[in-house]
Amino acid sequence: MIKNSTVSVLNDAIKKIKEKNAELKAFIEIFEESALEQAKKIDEKRASGKPLGRLAGVCVGIQDNLMYKGHLMTCASKILQGQRAPFTATAVQRLIDEDAVIVGRLDMDELGAGPEVKTACADAVAAGMVPLALGTEAAGLKPTYGRISRYGLSAFSGSVDRIGIFANNAADAAIALGVLAGADDNDAMAYDIAVPDYTNALSTDLTGLKIGVLENCGYGESLETLKKLGAQIINVSLPSLQYGEACYRVLTSAEASANFEKFDGIRFGFAAEAENLDEVYSKTRAEGFGKEVKKTIISGHYILSKDNYKKTFVKAQAARAVIAADFKDAFKKCDIILTPATLGDMRFAADVAGLPRISAGNLYFYADKFKEEAILKAAYAFERAAKK
Amino acid sequence: MDNEHIKDLARSAKLAFNEDDIKDWNEALKNVDAFAEKLSGLDSAAAPQPTERKMLFREDEIKPFADAAGLIADFKESEDDFCKVEKML
């Protein structure tokens, strides 16, 4: 919660965003008018002595694939040019309900389809433009699949999509997760599991915490740091890790190609000039999608074609089950698994298994499903130790 | 990869294309083949297998609708026994 006037906090944030955005290009749009309106309401609430929400006055950036009613939401794609959100995403609404201020939308890889180069959420927070951002980029805190409702998140790959939290530290991420997590009638995959107060897990004492590490990973001095904090380091193996990327790419391309079928120039955003209906579809899609998205679509159609379906999609689904079983075995021996952030296969494998992770420095901490408290605790202690 | 096959995929994906696109997509499909090759090395016998999907068809049959006149009357515009909808293009 911010104790200063929300309007002044917002004005400072907007000034900073404008200064830094010329270089970073993290924000696509600043919601100056609606943000100011929100900030004024929060200040009125404060002045009248009403209780304030857990995120009162916190300025938040949302990625361009999250709906905020009446505001543009284009997934950084021409295909959704001019498209306004018809409703507000559950995650965004939960922020608003806790008196956060939504200041603008952040850039992303077109429709989330790669090539995984844009890091606007992480950049905006790291540059101090906003203390909190929501998005689907790789870094930050990625909670368990189904921990945060995806209602109002434009779908890329339904079995993998998760809204991530980007904050300056694990403590802030813990507060935000407490606000965002929980069941939602509008998303059947948002699990109805009690949401703990994640801040209770934050501690600099890791005594009793078992951290699994993989062979041949460059951990540098981080293991020594974690041992000094009381953690026990255990070797674990994940034999199916090598299939992580293949499994992820096959499943997400197939699902994304199906999800993107609806973008045809009739209901959403951009429509190309054409002579007949078939041409409207094909020209709109050719002109509206970028290169990477088109590759994803063609790949998805190829994967789902009769000749390839079994050896790609079905096999990838089986790989997903094997990967999940490997993780289950590993988490019998340890509470979290630590890897360098550069170990891409681990990230892809954890994504298809729906496991939570958090980035801290150049490391990723992973845990079993719904064990976010363990990774928040480890990341919090590690961040504190690294600052000393 | 046969270019005609890629063009068929593009048509099924409702994507207009040019020759540069075909080259691009050829590369993308080679990656998919490489992923399939990689996955073929996985022993997934113990993994739960997806159940076979079957398409169920039934014979089409015309059933008279009880209140066709009422349905047409509910429409903004109608002509003879047909509802009129707005032109899309």
Coordinates of C-alpha atoms in Angstrom, one line a residue:
Chain A
M1 CA 0.0 0.0 0.0
I2 CA 1.3 3.5 -0.9
K3 CA 0.7 6.2 1.8
N4 CA 1.2 9.3 -0.4
S5 CA -1.6 10.9 -2.4
T6 CA -2.4 8.5 -5.2
V7 CA -2.7 11.3 -7.7
S8 CA 0.8 12.5 -7.0
V9 CA 2.2 8.9 -7.1
L10 CA 0.4 8.4 -10.5
N11 CA 1.8 11.7 -11.9
D12 CA 5.3 10.7 -10.9
A13 CA 4.8 7.3 -12.5
I14 CA 3.5 8.8 -15.7
K15 CA 6.4 11.3 -15.9
K16 CA 8.9 8.4 -15.4
I17 CA 7.2 6.2 -18.0
K18 CA 7.3 9.1 -20.5
E19 CA 11.0 9.8 -19.8
K20 CA 12.1 6.1 -20.1
N21 CA 9.7 4.9 -22.7
A22 CA 11.4 6.6 -25.6
E23 CA 14.3 4.3 -25.1
L24 CA 12.7 1.2 -23.6
K25 CA 9.4 1.2 -25.6
A26 CA 7.9 -1.0 -22.9
F27 CA 4.5 0.8 -22.9
I28 CA 2.3 0.9 -26.0
E29 CA -0.2 3.2 -24.3
I30 CA -0.6 5.1 -21.1
F31 CA -4.2 5.2 -19.8
E32 CA -3.8 8.8 -18.4
E33 CA -7.5 9.6 -18.2
S34 CA -8.8 6.4 -16.6
A35 CA -5.8 6.1 -14.3
L36 CA -6.3 9.7 -13.0
E37 CA -10.0 9.0 -12.4
Q38 CA -9.0 5.8 -10.4
A39 CA -6.4 7.7 -8.5
K40 CA -8.8 10.5 -7.5
K41 CA -11.3 7.9 -6.3
I42 CA -8.7 6.2 -4.1
D43 CA -7.7 9.6 -2.6
E44 CA -11.3 10.4 -1.9
K45 CA -11.7 7.0 -0.2
R46 CA -8.6 7.7 1.9
A47 CA -9.8 11.2 2.8
S48 CA -13.2 9.9 3.9
G49 CA -11.5 7.3 6.2
K50 CA -12.7 4.3 4.3
P51 CA -10.5 1.2 4.5
L52 CA -8.1 1.0 1.5
G53 CA -7.3 -2.1 -0.5
R54 CA -4.1 -4.1 -0.2
L55 CA -2.6 -2.5 -3.3
A56 CA -3.9 1.1 -2.7
G57 CA -2.1 3.5 -5.0
V58 CA 0.2 0.9 -6.6
C59 CA 0.6 1.7 -10.3
V60 CA 0.4 -1.4 -12.5
G61 CA 1.2 -2.0 -16.2
I62 CA -0.8 -4.8 -17.9
Q63 CA 0.4 -6.6 -21.0
D64 CA -1.5 -5.9 -24.2
N65 CA -3.2 -9.3 -24.0
L66 CA -5.2 -8.6 -20.9
M67 CA -8.6 -7.0 -21.2
Y68 CA -9.5 -3.7 -19.4
K69 CA -13.0 -2.7 -20.4
G70 CA -13.2 0.0 -23.0
H71 CA -9.5 0.2 -23.5
L72 CA -7.6 -1.0 -26.6
M73 CA -6.2 -4.6 -26.4
T74 CA -4.4 -5.6 -29.5
C75 CA -1.9 -8.3 -28.4
A76 CA 0.7 -6.1 -30.3
S77 CA -0.9 -7.3 -33.5
K78 CA -2.3 -5.5 -36.6
I79 CA -5.0 -8.2 -36.7
L80 CA -6.5 -6.7 -33.5
Q81 CA -6.0 -3.1 -34.6
G82 CA -8.6 -0.8 -32.9
Q83 CA -10.0 -3.7 -30.8
R84 CA -11.4 -2.5 -27.5
A85 CA -11.9 -4.9 -24.6
P86 CA -15.6 -5.7 -24.0
F87 CA -15.0 -6.6 -20.4
T88 CA -12.3 -6.5 -17.8
A89 CA -10.1 -9.6 -17.1
T90 CA -10.6 -11.1 -13.7
A91 CA -6.9 -10.6 -12.8
V92 CA -7.2 -6.9 -13.7
Q93 CA -10.5 -6.5 -11.8
R94 CA -8.9 -8.0 -8.7
L95 CA -6.2 -5.4 -8.8
I96 CA -8.7 -2.6 -9.2
D97 CA -10.8 -4.0 -6.4
E98 CA -7.7 -3.7 -4.2
D99 CA -7.3 -0.1 -5.2
A100 CA -4.4 -0.5 -7.6
V101 CA -4.2 1.9 -10.5
I102 CA -3.9 0.5 -14.1
V103 CA -1.6 2.9 -15.9
G104 CA -1.2 1.4 -19.3
R105 CA -0.6 -1.5 -21.6
L106 CA 2.8 -3.1 -22.2
D107 CA 4.3 -4.4 -25.4
M108 CA 4.6 -8.1 -26.1
D109 CA 5.6 -10.6 -28.8
E110 CA 2.7 -10.5 -31.3
L111 CA -0.2 -12.6 -29.9
G112 CA 2.4 -14.3 -27.6
A113 CA 3.7 -16.4 -30.5
G114 CA 7.3 -15.6 -30.1
P115 CA 10.1 -15.3 -31.0
E116 CA 10.3 -14.5 -27.2
V117 CA 12.3 -11.4 -27.5
K118 CA 10.1 -8.8 -25.9
T119 CA 10.5 -8.3 -22.2
A120 CA 8.4 -5.2 -21.6
C121 CA 6.9 -6.3 -18.3
A122 CA 10.2 -7.1 -16.8
D123 CA 11.8 -4.0 -18.3
A124 CA 9.1 -1.7 -17.0
V125 CA 9.5 -2.9 -13.5
A126 CA 13.3 -3.0 -13.6
A127 CA 13.4 0.6 -14.9
G128 CA 11.2 1.8 -12.1
M129 CA 8.3 2.8 -14.5
V130 CA 5.9 0.8 -12.4
P131 CA 6.4 -1.4 -9.3
L132 CA 4.1 -4.1 -10.6
A133 CA 3.1 -5.6 -14.0
L134 CA 1.1 -8.5 -15.2
G135 CA 1.9 -10.4 -18.4
T136 CA 2.7 -13.7 -19.9
E137 CA 6.5 -13.2 -20.5
A138 CA 8.9 -15.9 -19.3
A139 CA 10.4 -14.2 -16.2
G140 CA 8.8 -13.0 -13.0
L141 CA 6.6 -15.1 -10.9
K142 CA 4.7 -17.7 -12.9
P143 CA 2.2 -19.3 -10.6
T144 CA 0.8 -22.8 -11.0
Y145 CA -1.4 -23.3 -14.1
G146 CA -4.9 -22.5 -12.8
R147 CA -3.8 -20.5 -9.8
I148 CA -4.8 -17.2 -11.4
S149 CA -7.9 -16.9 -13.6
R150 CA -7.3 -16.5 -17.3
Y151 CA -10.7 -15.0 -18.0
G152 CA -10.0 -11.9 -20.1
L153 CA -6.5 -13.1 -21.2
S154 CA -6.4 -13.4 -24.9
A155 CA -5.6 -17.1 -25.5
F156 CA -2.3 -18.2 -27.0
S157 CA -2.2 -21.8 -25.8
G158 CA -5.0 -22.8 -23.5
S159 CA -3.2 -25.7 -21.8
V160 CA -0.1 -23.6 -21.0
D161 CA -1.3 -19.9 -20.7
R162 CA -0.6 -18.4 -17.3
I163 CA -0.6 -14.8 -16.1
G164 CA 2.7 -13.9 -14.5
I165 CA 3.5 -11.3 -11.9
F166 CA 6.4 -8.9 -12.3
A167 CA 7.6 -7.1 -9.2
N168 CA 10.8 -5.6 -7.8
N169 CA 11.2 -8.5 -5.3
A170 CA 9.6 -11.7 -4.0
A171 CA 7.9 -9.8 -1.1
D172 CA 5.9 -7.6 -3.6
A173 CA 5.2 -10.6 -5.8
A174 CA 3.8 -12.5 -2.7
I175 CA 1.3 -9.7 -2.0
A176 CA 0.2 -9.5 -5.6
L177 CA -0.3 -13.2 -5.8
G178 CA -2.4 -13.1 -2.7
V179 CA -4.7 -10.6 -4.5
L180 CA -4.8 -12.4 -7.9
A181 CA -5.0 -16.1 -6.9
G182 CA -8.2 -18.0 -6.5
A183 CA -11.2 -19.6 -8.1
D184 CA -13.3 -17.8 -10.7
D185 CA -16.7 -18.7 -12.0
N186 CA -15.6 -17.5 -15.5
D187 CA -12.6 -19.8 -15.8
A188 CA -13.2 -23.5 -15.1
M189 CA -9.5 -24.1 -14.8
A190 CA -9.0 -21.6 -12.0
Y191 CA -8.7 -24.0 -9.1
D192 CA -10.9 -23.6 -6.0
I193 CA -8.0 -24.1 -3.6
A194 CA -7.7 -21.8 -0.5
V195 CA -5.4 -18.9 -1.1
P196 CA -2.8 -18.5 1.7
D197 CA -1.3 -15.3 2.9
Y198 CA 1.9 -15.8 0.8
T199 CA 3.7 -13.1 2.9
N200 CA 3.7 -15.5 5.9
A201 CA 6.1 -17.7 3.9
L202 CA 8.8 -15.0 3.5
S203 CA 11.8 -15.7 5.7
T204 CA 15.5 -15.4 5.5
D205 CA 15.9 -18.7 7.3
L206 CA 15.8 -21.7 4.9
T207 CA 16.5 -24.3 7.5
G208 CA 14.7 -27.5 6.5
L209 CA 14.2 -26.5 2.9
K210 CA 15.5 -29.1 0.4
I211 CA 16.7 -27.6 -2.9
G212 CA 17.1 -29.9 -5.8
V213 CA 19.9 -29.2 -8.3
L214 CA 20.6 -30.7 -11.7
E215 CA 24.0 -32.1 -12.8
N216 CA 26.1 -30.0 -15.2
C217 CA 24.4 -26.7 -14.5
G218 CA 26.5 -23.7 -13.8
Y219 CA 25.2 -22.5 -10.4
G220 CA 28.2 -20.3 -9.6
E221 CA 28.2 -19.2 -5.9
S222 CA 24.4 -19.4 -5.5
L223 CA 24.5 -22.9 -3.9
E224 CA 26.9 -21.7 -1.2
T225 CA 24.7 -18.7 -0.5
L226 CA 21.6 -21.0 -0.1
K227 CA 23.5 -23.4 2.1
K228 CA 24.5 -20.6 4.4
L229 CA 20.8 -19.7 4.6
G230 CA 20.1 -23.1 6.0
A231 CA 18.9 -24.9 2.8
Q232 CA 19.9 -28.5 2.1
I233 CA 21.2 -29.1 -1.5
I234 CA 20.2 -32.4 -3.1
N235 CA 21.0 -33.8 -6.5
V236 CA 17.9 -34.6 -8.6
S237 CA 17.5 -35.9 -12.1
L238 CA 14.8 -35.2 -14.7
P239 CA 15.4 -37.7 -17.5
S240 CA 12.6 -36.3 -19.7
L241 CA 13.9 -32.7 -19.5
Q242 CA 15.4 -33.1 -23.0
Y243 CA 11.9 -33.3 -24.4
G244 CA 10.7 -30.1 -22.9
E245 CA 11.1 -27.8 -25.8
A246 CA 9.8 -30.2 -28.5
C247 CA 6.8 -30.9 -26.3
Y248 CA 6.1 -27.2 -25.6
R249 CA 6.5 -26.1 -29.3
V250 CA 4.3 -28.8 -30.7
L251 CA 1.5 -28.3 -28.1
T252 CA 1.6 -24.5 -28.2
S253 CA 1.7 -24.3 -32.0
A254 CA -1.3 -26.6 -32.3
E255 CA -3.3 -24.8 -29.7
A256 CA -2.3 -21.3 -30.9
S257 CA -3.2 -22.1 -34.6
A258 CA -6.7 -23.1 -33.4
N259 CA -7.0 -20.1 -31.1
F260 CA -6.0 -17.7 -33.9
E261 CA -8.7 -19.1 -36.3
K262 CA -11.2 -16.5 -35.0
F263 CA -9.1 -13.6 -36.3
D264 CA -10.6 -13.4 -39.7
G265 CA -11.6 -9.8 -40.3
I266 CA -15.3 -10.4 -39.4
R267 CA -15.6 -9.9 -35.7
F268 CA -12.3 -8.5 -34.4
G269 CA -10.0 -5.6 -35.3
F270 CA -8.5 -5.3 -38.7
A271 CA -10.3 -6.3 -42.0
A272 CA -8.6 -6.2 -45.4
E273 CA -10.3 -4.8 -48.5
A274 CA -11.5 -7.8 -50.5
E275 CA -13.9 -8.9 -53.2
N276 CA -15.6 -11.9 -51.5
L277 CA -15.8 -13.6 -48.2
D278 CA -13.0 -16.1 -48.8
E279 CA -10.7 -13.3 -49.8
V280 CA -11.6 -11.3 -46.7
Y281 CA -10.4 -14.2 -44.5
S282 CA -7.2 -14.9 -46.4
K283 CA -6.2 -11.3 -47.1
T284 CA -7.0 -10.2 -43.6
R285 CA -5.0 -12.9 -42.1
A286 CA -2.1 -12.5 -44.5
E287 CA -1.9 -8.7 -43.9
G288 CA -2.9 -8.7 -40.2
F289 CA -0.5 -11.4 -38.8
G290 CA 3.2 -11.0 -38.6
K291 CA 5.8 -13.5 -39.8
E292 CA 6.2 -15.4 -36.5
V293 CA 2.4 -15.8 -36.0
K294 CA 2.0 -17.1 -39.5
K295 CA 4.8 -19.7 -38.9
T296 CA 3.0 -20.7 -35.7
I297 CA -0.3 -21.1 -37.6
I298 CA 1.2 -23.1 -40.5
S299 CA 3.1 -25.3 -38.0
G300 CA -0.1 -25.9 -36.0
H301 CA -2.0 -26.9 -39.1
Y302 CA 0.8 -29.3 -40.1
I303 CA 0.9 -30.8 -36.6
L304 CA -2.9 -31.3 -36.5
S305 CA -3.0 -32.8 -40.0
K306 CA -4.1 -36.4 -40.3
D307 CA -0.6 -37.6 -41.3
N308 CA 1.2 -35.9 -38.4
Y309 CA -1.3 -35.8 -35.6
K310 CA -0.1 -39.0 -33.9
K311 CA 3.6 -38.6 -34.2
T312 CA 3.5 -34.9 -33.1
F313 CA 0.5 -33.8 -31.0
V314 CA -0.4 -37.2 -29.4
K315 CA 3.3 -37.9 -28.8
A316 CA 3.7 -34.5 -27.2
Q317 CA 0.8 -35.1 -24.9
A318 CA 2.4 -38.3 -23.9
A319 CA 5.7 -36.5 -23.3
R320 CA 3.8 -34.0 -21.2
A321 CA 2.6 -36.9 -18.9
V322 CA 6.1 -38.3 -18.7
I323 CA 7.6 -34.9 -17.9
A324 CA 4.9 -34.3 -15.2
A325 CA 5.7 -37.8 -13.7
D326 CA 9.4 -37.0 -13.6
F327 CA 8.8 -33.8 -11.7
K328 CA 6.5 -35.6 -9.3
D329 CA 9.3 -38.1 -8.5
A330 CA 11.8 -35.3 -8.1
F331 CA 9.6 -33.4 -5.7
K332 CA 9.4 -36.4 -3.5
K333 CA 13.1 -35.7 -2.7
C334 CA 13.1 -31.9 -2.6
D335 CA 10.8 -28.9 -2.0
I336 CA 12.1 -26.8 -4.9
I337 CA 14.3 -27.3 -7.9
L338 CA 16.9 -24.6 -8.8
T339 CA 18.3 -24.0 -12.3
P340 CA 20.1 -21.2 -14.1
A341 CA 17.6 -19.1 -16.0
T342 CA 19.4 -20.0 -19.2
L343 CA 18.3 -23.7 -19.0
G344 CA 15.5 -23.4 -21.6
D345 CA 14.5 -27.0 -21.6
M346 CA 13.6 -26.7 -17.9
R347 CA 11.4 -23.7 -18.5
F348 CA 9.6 -25.4 -21.3
A349 CA 9.2 -28.6 -19.3
A350 CA 7.8 -26.8 -16.3
D351 CA 5.5 -24.8 -18.6
V352 CA 3.9 -28.0 -20.0
A353 CA 3.7 -29.5 -16.5
G354 CA 2.0 -26.2 -15.2
L355 CA 4.5 -25.8 -12.4
P356 CA 5.2 -22.5 -10.6
R357 CA 8.5 -20.7 -10.9
I358 CA 10.1 -17.4 -9.9
S359 CA 13.1 -15.7 -11.2
A360 CA 15.7 -14.2 -8.9
G361 CA 18.9 -12.9 -10.3
N362 CA 19.9 -15.3 -13.0
L363 CA 18.2 -18.2 -11.4
Y364 CA 14.8 -19.9 -11.6
F365 CA 13.2 -21.5 -8.5
Y366 CA 10.6 -24.2 -9.4
A367 CA 8.2 -26.0 -7.1
D368 CA 5.4 -28.6 -7.3
K369 CA 1.9 -27.5 -8.1
F370 CA 0.4 -24.9 -5.7
K371 CA 3.6 -24.7 -3.7
E372 CA 4.3 -21.1 -4.5
E373 CA 5.1 -20.4 -0.8
A374 CA 8.3 -22.5 -1.2
I375 CA 9.7 -20.6 -4.2
L376 CA 8.7 -17.2 -2.7
K377 CA 10.5 -18.1 0.5
A378 CA 13.6 -19.2 -1.3
A379 CA 13.7 -16.3 -3.7
Y380 CA 13.1 -13.8 -0.8
A381 CA 16.0 -15.2 1.2
F382 CA 18.2 -15.4 -1.8
E383 CA 17.5 -11.8 -2.8
R384 CA 18.2 -10.5 0.7
A385 CA 21.5 -12.5 0.9
A386 CA 22.5 -11.2 -2.5
K387 CA 22.0 -7.6 -1.4
K388 CA 24.4 -7.9 1.5
Chain B
M1 CA 8.9 -30.4 -47.8
D2 CA 6.8 -30.3 -50.9
N3 CA 5.7 -26.7 -51.7
E4 CA 2.3 -27.8 -52.9
H5 CA 1.7 -29.4 -49.5
I6 CA 2.6 -26.1 -47.8
K7 CA 0.3 -24.2 -50.1
D8 CA -2.5 -26.7 -49.1
L9 CA -1.8 -26.0 -45.5
A10 CA -1.9 -22.3 -46.1
R11 CA -5.2 -22.6 -47.8
S12 CA -6.6 -24.6 -45.0
A13 CA -5.3 -22.0 -42.6
K14 CA -7.0 -19.3 -44.7
L15 CA -3.7 -17.4 -45.3
A16 CA -2.9 -15.7 -48.6
F17 CA 0.7 -16.2 -49.4
N18 CA 3.6 -15.5 -51.7
E19 CA 6.8 -17.4 -52.6
D20 CA 8.8 -15.9 -49.8
D21 CA 6.2 -17.1 -47.3
I22 CA 6.5 -20.6 -48.6
K23 CA 10.3 -20.5 -48.0
D24 CA 9.7 -19.2 -44.5
W25 CA 7.1 -21.8 -43.7
N26 CA 9.2 -24.6 -45.2
E27 CA 11.8 -23.8 -42.5
A28 CA 9.2 -23.7 -39.8
L29 CA 7.9 -27.1 -40.8
K30 CA 11.4 -28.6 -40.8
N31 CA 11.5 -27.5 -37.1
V32 CA 8.3 -29.4 -36.5
D33 CA 9.8 -32.5 -38.1
A34 CA 12.8 -32.1 -35.9
F35 CA 10.6 -31.9 -32.8
A36 CA 8.7 -35.0 -34.0
E37 CA 12.0 -36.8 -34.4
K38 CA 13.1 -35.8 -31.0
L39 CA 9.8 -36.9 -29.4
S40 CA 10.0 -40.3 -31.2
G41 CA 12.9 -41.1 -28.9
L42 CA 10.7 -40.8 -25.8
D43 CA 9.5 -44.0 -24.3
S44 CA 6.0 -43.1 -23.5
A45 CA 4.5 -46.6 -23.1
A46 CA 3.9 -46.0 -19.4
A47 CA 2.2 -42.6 -20.0
P48 CA -1.5 -42.4 -20.2
Q49 CA -2.5 -42.7 -23.8
P50 CA -5.2 -40.5 -25.3
T51 CA -8.4 -42.3 -26.1
E52 CA -9.2 -42.8 -29.8
R53 CA -11.6 -40.1 -31.2
K54 CA -14.4 -41.1 -33.4
M55 CA -16.7 -38.9 -35.4
L56 CA -20.3 -39.8 -34.9
F57 CA -22.7 -39.1 -37.7
R58 CA -26.4 -39.4 -37.9
E59 CA -28.6 -39.2 -41.0
D60 CA -29.9 -35.8 -41.8
E61 CA -33.7 -35.5 -41.4
I62 CA -36.0 -32.7 -42.0
K63 CA -38.4 -32.0 -39.1
P64 CA -41.2 -29.5 -39.6
F65 CA -40.8 -26.6 -37.1
A66 CA -43.8 -26.0 -35.0
D67 CA -43.9 -22.2 -35.2
A68 CA -42.1 -21.1 -38.4
A69 CA -44.4 -18.1 -38.8
G70 CA -43.7 -17.0 -35.2
L71 CA -39.9 -17.3 -35.7
I72 CA -40.0 -15.2 -38.9
A73 CA -42.2 -12.6 -37.2
D74 CA -39.6 -12.2 -34.5
F75 CA -37.0 -11.2 -37.1
K76 CA -36.5 -7.6 -37.9
E77 CA -36.9 -8.2 -41.6
S78 CA -38.4 -11.1 -43.6
E79 CA -39.3 -11.9 -47.2
D80 CA -41.7 -14.7 -48.2
D81 CA -40.8 -17.5 -45.8
F82 CA -37.3 -16.4 -45.2
C83 CA -35.6 -14.3 -42.5
K84 CA -33.5 -11.4 -43.9
V85 CA -30.1 -10.7 -42.3
E86 CA -27.8 -7.8 -42.9
K87 CA -25.4 -8.1 -45.8
M88 CA -21.9 -8.9 -44.5
L89 CA -19.9 -7.6 -47.5

